[in-house]
mmCIF file of C-alpha atoms in Angstrom:
data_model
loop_
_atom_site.group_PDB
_atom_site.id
_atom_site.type_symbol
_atom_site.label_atom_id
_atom_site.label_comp_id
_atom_site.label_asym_id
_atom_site.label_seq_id
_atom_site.Cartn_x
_atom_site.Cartn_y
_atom_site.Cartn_z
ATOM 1 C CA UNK A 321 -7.151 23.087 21.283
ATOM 2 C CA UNK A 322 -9.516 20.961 19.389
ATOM 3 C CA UNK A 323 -9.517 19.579 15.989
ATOM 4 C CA UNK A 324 -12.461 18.081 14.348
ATOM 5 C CA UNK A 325 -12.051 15.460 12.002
ATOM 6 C CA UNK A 326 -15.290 13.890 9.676
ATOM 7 C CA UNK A 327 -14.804 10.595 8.653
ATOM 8 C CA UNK A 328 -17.368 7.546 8.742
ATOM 9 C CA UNK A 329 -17.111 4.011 10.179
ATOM 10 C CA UNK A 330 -15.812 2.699 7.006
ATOM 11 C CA UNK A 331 -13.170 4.990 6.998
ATOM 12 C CA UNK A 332 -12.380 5.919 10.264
ATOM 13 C CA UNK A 333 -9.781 3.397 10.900
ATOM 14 C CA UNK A 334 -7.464 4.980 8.116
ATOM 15 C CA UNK A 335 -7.746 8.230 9.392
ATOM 16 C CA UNK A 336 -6.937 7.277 12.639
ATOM 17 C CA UNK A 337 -3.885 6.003 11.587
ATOM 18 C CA UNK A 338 -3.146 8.343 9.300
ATOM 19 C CA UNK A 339 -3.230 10.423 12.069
ATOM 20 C CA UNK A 340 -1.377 8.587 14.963
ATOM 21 C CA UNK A 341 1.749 8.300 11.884
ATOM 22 C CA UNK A 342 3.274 11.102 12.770
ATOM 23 C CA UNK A 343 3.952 8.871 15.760
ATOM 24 C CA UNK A 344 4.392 5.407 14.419
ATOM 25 C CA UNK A 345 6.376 6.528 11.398
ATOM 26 C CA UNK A 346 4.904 4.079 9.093
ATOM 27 C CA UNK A 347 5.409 4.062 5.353
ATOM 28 C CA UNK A 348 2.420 4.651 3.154
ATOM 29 C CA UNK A 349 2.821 0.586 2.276
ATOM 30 C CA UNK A 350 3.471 -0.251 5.364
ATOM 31 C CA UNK A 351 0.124 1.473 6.467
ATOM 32 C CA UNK A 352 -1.412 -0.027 3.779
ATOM 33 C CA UNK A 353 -0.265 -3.700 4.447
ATOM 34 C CA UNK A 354 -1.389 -3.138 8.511
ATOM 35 C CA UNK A 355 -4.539 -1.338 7.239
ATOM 36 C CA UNK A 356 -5.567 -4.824 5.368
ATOM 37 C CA UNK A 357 -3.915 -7.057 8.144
ATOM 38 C CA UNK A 358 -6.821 -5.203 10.331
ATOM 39 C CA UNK A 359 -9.263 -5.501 7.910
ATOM 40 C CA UNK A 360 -8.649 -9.258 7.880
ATOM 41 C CA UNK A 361 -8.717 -9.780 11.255
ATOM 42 C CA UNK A 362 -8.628 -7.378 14.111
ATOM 43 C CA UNK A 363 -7.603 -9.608 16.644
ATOM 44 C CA UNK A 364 -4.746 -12.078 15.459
ATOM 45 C CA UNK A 365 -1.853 -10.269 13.149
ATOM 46 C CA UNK A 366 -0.115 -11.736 10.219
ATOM 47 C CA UNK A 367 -1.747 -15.040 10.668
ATOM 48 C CA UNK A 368 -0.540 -17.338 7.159
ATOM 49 C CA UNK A 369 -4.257 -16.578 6.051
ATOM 50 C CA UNK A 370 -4.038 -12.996 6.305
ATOM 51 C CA UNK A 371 -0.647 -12.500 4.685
ATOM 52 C CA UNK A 372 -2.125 -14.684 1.629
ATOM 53 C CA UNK A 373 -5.057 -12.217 1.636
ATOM 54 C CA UNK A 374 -2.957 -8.883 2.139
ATOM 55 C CA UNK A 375 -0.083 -9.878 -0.573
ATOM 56 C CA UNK A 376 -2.917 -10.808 -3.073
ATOM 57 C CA UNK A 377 -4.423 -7.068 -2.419
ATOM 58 C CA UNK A 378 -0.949 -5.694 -2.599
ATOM 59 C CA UNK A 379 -0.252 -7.392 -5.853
ATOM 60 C CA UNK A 380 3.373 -8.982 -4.400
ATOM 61 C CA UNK A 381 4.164 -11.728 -6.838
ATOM 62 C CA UNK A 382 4.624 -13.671 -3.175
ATOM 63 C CA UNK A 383 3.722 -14.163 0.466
ATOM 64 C CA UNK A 384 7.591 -13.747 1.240
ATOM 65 C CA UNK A 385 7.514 -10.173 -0.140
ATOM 66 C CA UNK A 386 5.378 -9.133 2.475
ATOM 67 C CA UNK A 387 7.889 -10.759 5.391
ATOM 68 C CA UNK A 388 9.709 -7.185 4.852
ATOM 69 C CA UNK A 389 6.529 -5.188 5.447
ATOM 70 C CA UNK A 390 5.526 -7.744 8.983
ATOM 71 C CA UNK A 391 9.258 -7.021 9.871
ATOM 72 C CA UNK A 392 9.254 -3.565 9.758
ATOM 73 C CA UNK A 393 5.912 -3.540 12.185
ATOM 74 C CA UNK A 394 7.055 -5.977 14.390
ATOM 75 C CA UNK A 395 10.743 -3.307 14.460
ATOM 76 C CA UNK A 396 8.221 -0.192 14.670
ATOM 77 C CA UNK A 397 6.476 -1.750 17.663
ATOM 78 C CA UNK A 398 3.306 -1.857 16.123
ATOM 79 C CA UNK A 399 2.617 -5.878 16.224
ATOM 80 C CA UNK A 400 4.365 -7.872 18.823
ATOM 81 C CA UNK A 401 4.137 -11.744 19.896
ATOM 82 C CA UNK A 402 2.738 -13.118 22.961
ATOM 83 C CA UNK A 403 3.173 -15.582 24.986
ATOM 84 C CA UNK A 404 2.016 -18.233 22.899
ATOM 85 C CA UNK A 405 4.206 -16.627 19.877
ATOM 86 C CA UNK A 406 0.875 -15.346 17.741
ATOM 87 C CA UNK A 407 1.280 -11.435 16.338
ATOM 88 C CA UNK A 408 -1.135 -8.934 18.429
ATOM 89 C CA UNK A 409 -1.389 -5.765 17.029
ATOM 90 C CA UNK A 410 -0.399 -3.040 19.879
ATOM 91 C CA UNK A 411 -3.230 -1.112 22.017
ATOM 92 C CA UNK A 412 -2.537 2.149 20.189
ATOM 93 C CA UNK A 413 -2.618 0.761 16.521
ATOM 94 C CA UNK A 414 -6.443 -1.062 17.332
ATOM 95 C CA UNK A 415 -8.706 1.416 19.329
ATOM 96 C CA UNK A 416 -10.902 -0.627 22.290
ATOM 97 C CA UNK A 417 -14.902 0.232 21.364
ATOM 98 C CA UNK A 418 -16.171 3.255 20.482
ATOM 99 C CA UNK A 419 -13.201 6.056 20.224
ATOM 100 C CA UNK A 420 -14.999 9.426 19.516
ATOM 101 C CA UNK A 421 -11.700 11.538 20.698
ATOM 102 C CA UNK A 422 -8.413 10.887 21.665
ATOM 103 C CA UNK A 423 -6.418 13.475 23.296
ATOM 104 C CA UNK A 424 -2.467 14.241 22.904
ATOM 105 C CA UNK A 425 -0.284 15.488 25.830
ATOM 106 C CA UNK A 426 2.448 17.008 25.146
ATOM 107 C CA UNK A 427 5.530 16.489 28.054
ATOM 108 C CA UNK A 428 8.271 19.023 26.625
ATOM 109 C CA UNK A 429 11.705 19.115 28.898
ATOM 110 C CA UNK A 430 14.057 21.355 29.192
ATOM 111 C CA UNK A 431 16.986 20.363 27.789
ATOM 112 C CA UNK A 432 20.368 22.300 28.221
ATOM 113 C CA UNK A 433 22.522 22.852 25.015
ATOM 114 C CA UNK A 434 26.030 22.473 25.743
ATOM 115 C CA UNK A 435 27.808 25.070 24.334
ATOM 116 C CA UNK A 436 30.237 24.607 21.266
ATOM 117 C CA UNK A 437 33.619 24.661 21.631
#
């Protein structure tokens, strides 16, 4: 089966996330705070600059408010440190060059229901 999604350049980040939620299980702010962290820099996640410039577009009265939302990713697997302890966003959250379709596979297991007793 294939799907067909429009979108442009400008958007097509979202929507890709949007869609890949189902499998990060981000909340809408969440998504929003990651979507702006991207935007910021696509390399290099939650630098001090970019949590200035993503708490001013969120409105928090604070940089530390947004510690909750870089927790949460960082818990949800979708940043992680490296080596040299700098945030890197994860492979599936930051498409390599030109993605024009991505593909699902689907591994479904038997499993046996052990009956009630």
């Amino acid at each position: 089966m294939q799907l067909e999604i429009k979108t442009s350049k400008k958007s097509f980040i979202r929507h890709y996330l949007e869609l890949l939620n189902g499998i990060l299980k981000l909340t809408p702010r969440e998504l929003d705070s990651l979507l702006l962290f991207l935007e910021f820099d696509p390399e290099v996640a939650c630098s001090m600059q970019a949590r200035k410039f993503v708490a001013e577009a969120m409105n928090f009265k604070s940089v530390s408010v947004l510690n909750n939302y870089v927790k949460s990713l960082k818990d949800k697997k979708v940043i992680h440190k490296d080596d040299h302890g700098v945030y890197r966003y994860n492979d599936i959250v930051k498409p390599h060059g030109n993605l024009e379709s991505l593909t699902f596979k689907f591994v479904v297991t038997e499993t046996s229901i052990s009956p009630r007793i």
